[in-house]
Coordinates of C-alpha atoms in Angstrom, one line a residue:
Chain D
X109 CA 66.5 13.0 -14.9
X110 CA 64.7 10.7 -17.6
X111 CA 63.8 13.6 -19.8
X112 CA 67.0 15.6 -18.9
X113 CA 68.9 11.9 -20.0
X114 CA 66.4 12.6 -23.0
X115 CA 66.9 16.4 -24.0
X116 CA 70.5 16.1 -24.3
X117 CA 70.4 13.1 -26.9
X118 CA 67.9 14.8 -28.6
X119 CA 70.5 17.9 -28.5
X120 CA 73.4 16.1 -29.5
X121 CA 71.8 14.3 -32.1
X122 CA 70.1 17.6 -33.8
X123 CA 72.4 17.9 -36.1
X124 CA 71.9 14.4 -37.9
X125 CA 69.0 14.1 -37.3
X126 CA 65.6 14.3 -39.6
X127 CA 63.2 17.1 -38.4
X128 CA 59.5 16.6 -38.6
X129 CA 57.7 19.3 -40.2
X130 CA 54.1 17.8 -40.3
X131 CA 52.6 14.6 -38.9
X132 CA 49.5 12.9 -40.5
X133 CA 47.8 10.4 -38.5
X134 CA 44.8 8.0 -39.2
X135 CA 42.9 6.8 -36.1
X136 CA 41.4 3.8 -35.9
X137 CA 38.7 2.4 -33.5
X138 CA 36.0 5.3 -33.7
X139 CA 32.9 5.8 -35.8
X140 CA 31.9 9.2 -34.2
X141 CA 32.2 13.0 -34.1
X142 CA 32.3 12.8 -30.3
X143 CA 35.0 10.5 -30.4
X144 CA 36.7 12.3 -33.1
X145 CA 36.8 15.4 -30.8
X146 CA 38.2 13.7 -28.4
X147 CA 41.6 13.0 -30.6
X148 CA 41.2 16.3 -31.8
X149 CA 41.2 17.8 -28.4
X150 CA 43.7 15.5 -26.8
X151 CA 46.0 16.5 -29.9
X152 CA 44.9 20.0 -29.9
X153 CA 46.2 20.3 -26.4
X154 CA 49.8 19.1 -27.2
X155 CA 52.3 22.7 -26.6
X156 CA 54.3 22.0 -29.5
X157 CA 51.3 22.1 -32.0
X158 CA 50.1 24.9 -33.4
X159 CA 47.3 23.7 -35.6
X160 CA 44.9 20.2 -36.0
X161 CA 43.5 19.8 -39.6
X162 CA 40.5 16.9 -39.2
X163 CA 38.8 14.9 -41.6
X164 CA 36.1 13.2 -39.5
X165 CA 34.7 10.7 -42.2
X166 CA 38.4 9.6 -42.9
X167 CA 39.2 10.0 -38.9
X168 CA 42.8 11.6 -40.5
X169 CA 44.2 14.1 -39.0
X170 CA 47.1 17.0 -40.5
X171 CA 49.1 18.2 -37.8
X172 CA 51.4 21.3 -38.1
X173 CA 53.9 22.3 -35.5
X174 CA 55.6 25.5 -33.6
X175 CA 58.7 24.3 -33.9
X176 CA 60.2 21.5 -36.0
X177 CA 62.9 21.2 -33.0
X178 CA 60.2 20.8 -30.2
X179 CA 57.9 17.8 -31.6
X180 CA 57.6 14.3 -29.3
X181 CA 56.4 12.2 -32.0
X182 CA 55.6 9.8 -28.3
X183 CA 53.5 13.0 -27.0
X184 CA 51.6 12.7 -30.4
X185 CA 51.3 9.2 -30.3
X186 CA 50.2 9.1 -26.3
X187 CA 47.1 11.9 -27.2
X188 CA 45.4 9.7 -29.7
X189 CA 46.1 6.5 -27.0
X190 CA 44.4 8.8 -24.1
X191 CA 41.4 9.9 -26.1
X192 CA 40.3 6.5 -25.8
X193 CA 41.7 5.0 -29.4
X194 CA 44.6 3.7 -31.4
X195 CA 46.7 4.7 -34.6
X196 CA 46.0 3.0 -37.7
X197 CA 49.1 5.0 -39.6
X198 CA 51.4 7.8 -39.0
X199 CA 53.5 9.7 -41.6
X200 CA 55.6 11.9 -41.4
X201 CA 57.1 14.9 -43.8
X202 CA 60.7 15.8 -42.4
X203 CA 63.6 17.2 -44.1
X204 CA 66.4 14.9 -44.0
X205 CA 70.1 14.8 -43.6
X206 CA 71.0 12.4 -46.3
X207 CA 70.2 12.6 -50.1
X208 CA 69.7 8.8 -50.0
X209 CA 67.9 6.2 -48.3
X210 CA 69.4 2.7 -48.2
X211 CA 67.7 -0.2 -47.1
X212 CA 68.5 -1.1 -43.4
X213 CA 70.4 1.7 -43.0
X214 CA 69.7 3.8 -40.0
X215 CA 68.0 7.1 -40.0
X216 CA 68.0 9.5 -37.2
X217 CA 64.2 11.0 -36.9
X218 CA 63.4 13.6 -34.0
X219 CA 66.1 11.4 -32.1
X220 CA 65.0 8.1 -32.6
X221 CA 66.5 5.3 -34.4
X222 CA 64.7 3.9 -37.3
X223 CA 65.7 1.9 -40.1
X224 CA 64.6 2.3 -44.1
X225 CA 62.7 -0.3 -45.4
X226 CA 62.7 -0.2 -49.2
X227 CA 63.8 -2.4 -52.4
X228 CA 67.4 -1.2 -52.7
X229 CA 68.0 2.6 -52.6
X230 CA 65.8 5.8 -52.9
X231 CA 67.2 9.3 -53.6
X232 CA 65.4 11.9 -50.8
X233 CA 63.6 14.6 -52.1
X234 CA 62.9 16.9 -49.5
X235 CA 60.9 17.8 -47.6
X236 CA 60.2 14.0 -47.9
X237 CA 56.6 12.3 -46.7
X238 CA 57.2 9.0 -45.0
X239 CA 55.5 6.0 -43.7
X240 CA 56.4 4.6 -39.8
X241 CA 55.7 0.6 -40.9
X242 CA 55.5 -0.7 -37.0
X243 CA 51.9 0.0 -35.4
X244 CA 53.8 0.9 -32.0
X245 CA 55.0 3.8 -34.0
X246 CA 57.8 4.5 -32.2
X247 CA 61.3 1.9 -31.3
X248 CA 60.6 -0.2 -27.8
X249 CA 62.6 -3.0 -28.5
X250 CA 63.1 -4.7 -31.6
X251 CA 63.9 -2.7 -35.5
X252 CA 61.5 -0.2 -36.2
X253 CA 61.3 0.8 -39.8
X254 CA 60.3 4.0 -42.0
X255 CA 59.0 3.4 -45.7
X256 CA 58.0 5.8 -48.6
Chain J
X148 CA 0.8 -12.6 -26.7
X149 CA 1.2 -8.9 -26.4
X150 CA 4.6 -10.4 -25.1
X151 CA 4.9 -12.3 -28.1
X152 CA 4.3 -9.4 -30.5
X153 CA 6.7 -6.6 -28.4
X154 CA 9.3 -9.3 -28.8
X155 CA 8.7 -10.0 -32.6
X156 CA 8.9 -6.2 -33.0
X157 CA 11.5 -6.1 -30.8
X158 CA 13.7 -8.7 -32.9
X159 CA 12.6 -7.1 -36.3
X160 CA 13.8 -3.8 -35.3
X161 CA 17.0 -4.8 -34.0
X162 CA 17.5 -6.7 -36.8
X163 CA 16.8 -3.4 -38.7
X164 CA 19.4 -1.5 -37.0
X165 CA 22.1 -4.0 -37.8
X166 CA 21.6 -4.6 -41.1
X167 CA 19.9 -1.5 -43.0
X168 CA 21.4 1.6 -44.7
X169 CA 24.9 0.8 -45.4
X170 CA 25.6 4.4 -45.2
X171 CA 24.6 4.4 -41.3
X172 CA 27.1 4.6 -38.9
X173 CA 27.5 3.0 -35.6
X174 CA 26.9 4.6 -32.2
X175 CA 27.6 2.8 -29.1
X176 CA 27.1 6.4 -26.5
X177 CA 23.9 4.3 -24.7
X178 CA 21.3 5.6 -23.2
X179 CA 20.4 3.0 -20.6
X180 CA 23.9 0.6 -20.5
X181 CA 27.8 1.8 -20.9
X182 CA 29.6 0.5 -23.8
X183 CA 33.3 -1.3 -22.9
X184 CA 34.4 1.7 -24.3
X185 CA 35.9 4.5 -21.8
X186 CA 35.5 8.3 -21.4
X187 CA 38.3 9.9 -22.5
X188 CA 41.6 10.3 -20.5
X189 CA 41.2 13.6 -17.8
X190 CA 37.7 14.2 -18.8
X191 CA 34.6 15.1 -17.1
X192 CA 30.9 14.8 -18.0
X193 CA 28.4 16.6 -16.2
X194 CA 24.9 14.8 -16.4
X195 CA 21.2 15.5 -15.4
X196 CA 18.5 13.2 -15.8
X197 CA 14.5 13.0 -14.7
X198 CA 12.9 10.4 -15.4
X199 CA 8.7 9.3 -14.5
X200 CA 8.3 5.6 -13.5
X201 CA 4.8 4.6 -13.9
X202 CA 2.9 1.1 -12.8
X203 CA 1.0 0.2 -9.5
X204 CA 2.3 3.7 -8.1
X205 CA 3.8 6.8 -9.7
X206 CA 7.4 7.7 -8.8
X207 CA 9.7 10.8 -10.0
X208 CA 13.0 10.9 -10.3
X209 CA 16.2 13.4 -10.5
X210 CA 19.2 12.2 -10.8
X211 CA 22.4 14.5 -10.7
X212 CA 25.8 12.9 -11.8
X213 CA 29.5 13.5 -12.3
X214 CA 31.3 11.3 -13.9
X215 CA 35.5 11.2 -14.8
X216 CA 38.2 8.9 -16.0
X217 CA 41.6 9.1 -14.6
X218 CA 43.0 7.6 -17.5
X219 CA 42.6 5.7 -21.0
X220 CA 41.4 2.8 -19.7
X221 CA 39.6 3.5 -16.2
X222 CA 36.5 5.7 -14.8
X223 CA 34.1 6.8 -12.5
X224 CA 30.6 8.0 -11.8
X225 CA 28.9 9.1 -8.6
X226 CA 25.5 10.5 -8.2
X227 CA 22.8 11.1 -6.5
X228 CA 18.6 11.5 -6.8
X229 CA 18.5 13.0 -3.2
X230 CA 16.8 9.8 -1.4
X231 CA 20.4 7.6 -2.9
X232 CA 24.1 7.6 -3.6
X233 CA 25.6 5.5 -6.6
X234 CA 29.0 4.7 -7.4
X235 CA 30.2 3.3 -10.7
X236 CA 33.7 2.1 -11.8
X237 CA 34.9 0.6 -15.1
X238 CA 38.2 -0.4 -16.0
X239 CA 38.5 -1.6 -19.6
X240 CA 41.6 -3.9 -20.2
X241 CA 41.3 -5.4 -23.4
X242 CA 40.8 -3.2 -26.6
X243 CA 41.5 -4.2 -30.1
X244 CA 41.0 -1.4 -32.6
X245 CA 41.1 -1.1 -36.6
X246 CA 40.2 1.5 -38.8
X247 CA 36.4 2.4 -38.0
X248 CA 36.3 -1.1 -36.0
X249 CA 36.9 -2.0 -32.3
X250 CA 36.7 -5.0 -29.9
X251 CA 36.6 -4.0 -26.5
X252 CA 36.0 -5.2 -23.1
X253 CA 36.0 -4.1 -19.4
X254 CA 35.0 -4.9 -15.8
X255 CA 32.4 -2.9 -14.2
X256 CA 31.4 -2.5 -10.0
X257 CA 28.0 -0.5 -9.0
X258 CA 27.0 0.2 -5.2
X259 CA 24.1 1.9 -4.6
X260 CA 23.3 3.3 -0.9
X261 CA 19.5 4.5 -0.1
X262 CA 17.7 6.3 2.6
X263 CA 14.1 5.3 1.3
X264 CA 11.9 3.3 2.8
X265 CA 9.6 2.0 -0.4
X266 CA 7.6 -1.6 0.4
X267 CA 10.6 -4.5 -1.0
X268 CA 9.8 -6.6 -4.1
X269 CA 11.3 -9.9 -5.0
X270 CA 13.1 -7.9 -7.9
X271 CA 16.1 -5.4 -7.2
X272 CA 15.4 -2.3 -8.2
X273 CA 18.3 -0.6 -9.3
X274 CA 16.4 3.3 -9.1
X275 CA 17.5 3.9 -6.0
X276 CA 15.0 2.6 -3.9
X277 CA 17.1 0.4 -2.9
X278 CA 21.1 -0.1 -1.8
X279 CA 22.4 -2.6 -3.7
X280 CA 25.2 -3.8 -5.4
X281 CA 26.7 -5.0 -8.8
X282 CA 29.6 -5.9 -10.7
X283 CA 29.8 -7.8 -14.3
X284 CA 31.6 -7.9 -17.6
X285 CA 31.1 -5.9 -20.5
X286 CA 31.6 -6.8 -24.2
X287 CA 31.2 -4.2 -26.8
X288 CA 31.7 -4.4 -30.6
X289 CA 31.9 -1.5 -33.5
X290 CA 31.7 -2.4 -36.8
X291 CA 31.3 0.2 -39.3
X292 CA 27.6 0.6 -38.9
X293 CA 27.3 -2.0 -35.9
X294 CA 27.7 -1.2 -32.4
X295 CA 26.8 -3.9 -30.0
X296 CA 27.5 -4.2 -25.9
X297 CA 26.8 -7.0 -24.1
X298 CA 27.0 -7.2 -20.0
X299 CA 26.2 -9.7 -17.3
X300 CA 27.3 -9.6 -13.9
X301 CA 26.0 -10.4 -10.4
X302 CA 23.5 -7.9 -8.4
X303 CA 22.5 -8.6 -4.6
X304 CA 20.7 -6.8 -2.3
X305 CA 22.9 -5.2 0.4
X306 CA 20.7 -6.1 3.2
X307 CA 20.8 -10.1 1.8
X308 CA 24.5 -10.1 1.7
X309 CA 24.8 -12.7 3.8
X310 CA 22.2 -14.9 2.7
X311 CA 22.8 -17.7 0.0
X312 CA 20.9 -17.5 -3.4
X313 CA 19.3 -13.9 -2.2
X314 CA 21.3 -12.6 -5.3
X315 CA 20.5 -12.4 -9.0
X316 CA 22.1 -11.7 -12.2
X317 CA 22.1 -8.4 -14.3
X318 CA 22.3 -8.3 -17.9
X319 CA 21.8 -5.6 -20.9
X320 CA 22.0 -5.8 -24.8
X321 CA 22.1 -2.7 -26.7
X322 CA 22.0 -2.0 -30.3
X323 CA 22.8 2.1 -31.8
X324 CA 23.1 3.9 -35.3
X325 CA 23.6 7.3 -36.6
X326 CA 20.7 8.6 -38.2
X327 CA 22.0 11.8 -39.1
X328 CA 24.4 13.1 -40.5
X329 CA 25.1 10.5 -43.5
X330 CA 28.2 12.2 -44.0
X331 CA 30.5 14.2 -41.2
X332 CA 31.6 17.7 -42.1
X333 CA 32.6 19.6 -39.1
X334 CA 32.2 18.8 -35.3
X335 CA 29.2 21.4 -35.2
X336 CA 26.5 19.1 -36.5
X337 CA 23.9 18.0 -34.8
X338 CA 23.9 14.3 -34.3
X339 CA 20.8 12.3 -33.9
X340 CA 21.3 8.4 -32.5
X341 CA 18.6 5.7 -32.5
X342 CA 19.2 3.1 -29.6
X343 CA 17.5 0.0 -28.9
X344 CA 18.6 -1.9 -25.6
X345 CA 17.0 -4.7 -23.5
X346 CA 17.9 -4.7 -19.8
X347 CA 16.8 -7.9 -17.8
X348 CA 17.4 -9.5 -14.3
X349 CA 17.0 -12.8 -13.5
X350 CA 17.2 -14.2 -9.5
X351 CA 19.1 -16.8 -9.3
X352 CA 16.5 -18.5 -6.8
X353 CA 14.1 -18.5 -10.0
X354 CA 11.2 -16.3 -8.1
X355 CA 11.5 -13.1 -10.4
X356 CA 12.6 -12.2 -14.1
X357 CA 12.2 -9.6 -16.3
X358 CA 13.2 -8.4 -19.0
X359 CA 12.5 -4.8 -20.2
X360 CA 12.9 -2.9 -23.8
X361 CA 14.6 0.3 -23.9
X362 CA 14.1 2.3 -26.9
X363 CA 15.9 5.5 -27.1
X364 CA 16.9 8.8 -29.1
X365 CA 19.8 10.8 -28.4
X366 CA 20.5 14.2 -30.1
X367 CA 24.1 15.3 -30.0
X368 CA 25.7 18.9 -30.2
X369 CA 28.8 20.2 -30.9
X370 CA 30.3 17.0 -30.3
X371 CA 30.0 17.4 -27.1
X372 CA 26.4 17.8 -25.3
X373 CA 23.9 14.9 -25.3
X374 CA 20.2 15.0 -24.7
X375 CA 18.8 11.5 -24.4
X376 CA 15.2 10.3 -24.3
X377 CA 13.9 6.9 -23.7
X378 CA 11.4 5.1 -22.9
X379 CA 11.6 1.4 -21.1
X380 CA 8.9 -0.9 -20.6
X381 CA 8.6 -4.7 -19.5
X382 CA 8.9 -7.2 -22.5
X383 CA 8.9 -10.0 -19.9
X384 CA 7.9 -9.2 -15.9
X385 CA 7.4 -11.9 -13.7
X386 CA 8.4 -9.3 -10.7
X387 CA 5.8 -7.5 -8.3
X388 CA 7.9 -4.2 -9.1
X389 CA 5.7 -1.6 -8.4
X390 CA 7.1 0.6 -11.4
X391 CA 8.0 -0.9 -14.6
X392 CA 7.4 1.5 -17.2
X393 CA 9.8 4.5 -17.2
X394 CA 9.9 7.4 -19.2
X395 CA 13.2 9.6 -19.1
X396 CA 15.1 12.4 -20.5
X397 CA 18.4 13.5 -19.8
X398 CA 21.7 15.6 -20.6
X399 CA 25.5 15.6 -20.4
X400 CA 27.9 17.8 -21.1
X401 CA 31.3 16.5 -21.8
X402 CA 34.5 18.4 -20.6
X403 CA 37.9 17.3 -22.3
X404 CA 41.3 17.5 -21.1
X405 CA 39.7 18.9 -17.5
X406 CA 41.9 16.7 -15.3
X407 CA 45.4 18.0 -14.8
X408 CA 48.2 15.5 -17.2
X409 CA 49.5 12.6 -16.1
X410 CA 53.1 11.3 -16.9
X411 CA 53.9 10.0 -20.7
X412 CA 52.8 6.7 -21.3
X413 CA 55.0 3.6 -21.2
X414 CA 55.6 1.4 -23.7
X415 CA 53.9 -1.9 -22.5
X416 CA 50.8 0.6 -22.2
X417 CA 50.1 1.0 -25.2
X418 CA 47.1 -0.5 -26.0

């Protein structure tokens, strides 16, 4: 019921909403290649992803999807959590709705509600790379905010 | 003062493998204790080990193993050298990680259950010659080209269960680096880890100690088969153990995503 609850706002909100089109993540926590595996396996096994770029010294890692419409930025998040290790930043290129960011404004991304933080306005090139600021990645309780 | 030198060199060469090469990066997979640290989540490893133990007598050991973790933060191991059956079970709950750092820490429980019938020392031998069991804290911290893991925890006898002060404790410091590769370039490298870990038990009725050095190399391939040899012997050994110097080699093989998914995580789990 909780993902059918799910599925629809993320149907009904489609329309407004940004659409990822690549994630890149750095992990933190992990020195190795056997650890670094592990992320790329957990993230590698993921049904929406079609392809894991790694950079093992840099522990980053270039995700590209299937489907824009089909990625759960909280499956992507949950991988790197289950492989034993934590994520140190998270950006995102998505093509968005609006031409314009304005601070604490709210942006619709993969249905979820986030909120810009930036100096003023920024005009949205797109696709547009941006920066999830809270290191839960994704909204619990609280504001959760994007940034260039 | 043979004692006095193996602990000098001991000292010297830990000291080496905290603070040399800044290009050397930290490994924490050891050979002889487990780090804080968990297998990853619906995982299996597949392990083998033989191992001589030389002293007063001449013993030989297999050891077959399959270990798994559930999820993130807990895991299990059981195996079995034919004469005994051990169970292991770690459940980390604090981890706090940064970029190519971590502080992590976890609670540990060991039972060992043997059929053999070898002559009891005042020490508890954890080879399974004995049934005993354990339980204790671990501590590990990764720092660039630091890994360190500290445990302690209480060991008994299963037999002396009942009896006060029959117990002891259980402790282990290792040390690990990267030796090679200086840089990573793909997942298909060979990896080759230098360990140095000191494993010691102390009764708490004061009538045995010891307090053995376990050097060790560990080749890794593919990112995902270990081959481990060591070699321990007593730095301290106020036990009548009848074995004391041990010689082992061993290898795992590490099978990801093998366990079927479990439901997404919530959000007070992340951690």
């Amino acid at each position: 019921m909780r993902y059918l609850i799910i599925g629809l706002f993320f149907f009904l909100s489609s329309s407004a909403t940004a659409q990822v089109q690549s994630v890149e993540l750095v992990a933190s926590g992990l020195t190795c290649s056997m650890c670094s595996k592990a992320i790329f396996k957990s993230l590698s096994a993921l049904d929406f992803v079609s392809n894991v770029k790694v950079d093992i010294e840099k522990s980053s890692y270039i995700l590209a999807f299937k489907s824009p419409n089909e990625v759960k930025i909280e499956q992507i998040r949950d991988a790197v959590y289950d492989a034993g290790f934590a994520i140190e930043t998270m950006q995102l290129t998505a093509n968005f709705p609006s031409a314009k960011a304005v601070t604490d404004e709210t942006v619709s991304l993969n249905g979820y509600q986030f909120k810009w933080k930036l100096l003023g306005s920024k005009n949205i090139s797109s696709p547009q790379k941006v920066t999830i600021v809270n290191k839960e990645i994704l909204p619990t309780e609280g504001v959760y905010y994007l940034k260039f | 003062m043979l004692f006095k030198n193996k602990l000098f060199v001991s000292i010297f060469c830990m000291l080496g493998l905290c603070f040399s090469n800044l290009k050397l990066n930290a490994q924490e997979l050891y050979v002889s204790a487990e780090p804080a640290s968990t297998m990853p989540a619906r995982s299996i490893i597949i392990k083998q080990a033989y191992s001589t133990m030389t002293g007063e007598k001449t013993l030989h050991n297999f050891n077959s193993q399959l270990q798994f973790s559930l999820n993130k933060k807990w895991m299990a191991h059981i195996g079995t050298n034919y004469k005994s059956w051990d169970f292991y079970t770690q459940y980390r709950f604090f981890s706090k990680d940064a970029l190519y750092e971590h502080l992590r820490m976890a609670l540990y429980f060991k039972s060992i259950q043997s059929s053999s019938t070898a002559i009891p020392t005042n020490a508890i031998l954890l080879d399974g010659e004995e049934s005993v069991i354990q339980g204790g804290f671990i501590i590990t911290q990764l720092k660039h080209k630091w890994a360190s893991s500290l445990s302690v925890g209480p060991i008994v006898k299963r037999e002396s269960l009942s009896s006060n002060g029959a117990g002891g404790l259980q402790y282990s410091f290792s040390n690990g680096v990267l030796l090679y590769p200086t840089s990573y370039t793909s997942y298909g490298q060979t990896n080759v880890n230098l360990y140095l870990e000191l494993i010691g038990q102390s009764l708490f009725s004061g009538k045995a100690h010891y307090v053995d050095i376990a050097p060790a190399i560990q080749f890794i391939f593919n990112s995902q088969a270990k081959l481990n040899l060591s070699y321990r012997l007593p730095l301290v050994n106020q036990t009548n153990r009848a074995t004391y110097n041990t010689a082992s080699i061993s290898w795992d093989y590490l099978f990801f995503n093998a366990l079927p998914k479990r439901r997404p995580l919530k959000s007070k789990e992340i951690n």
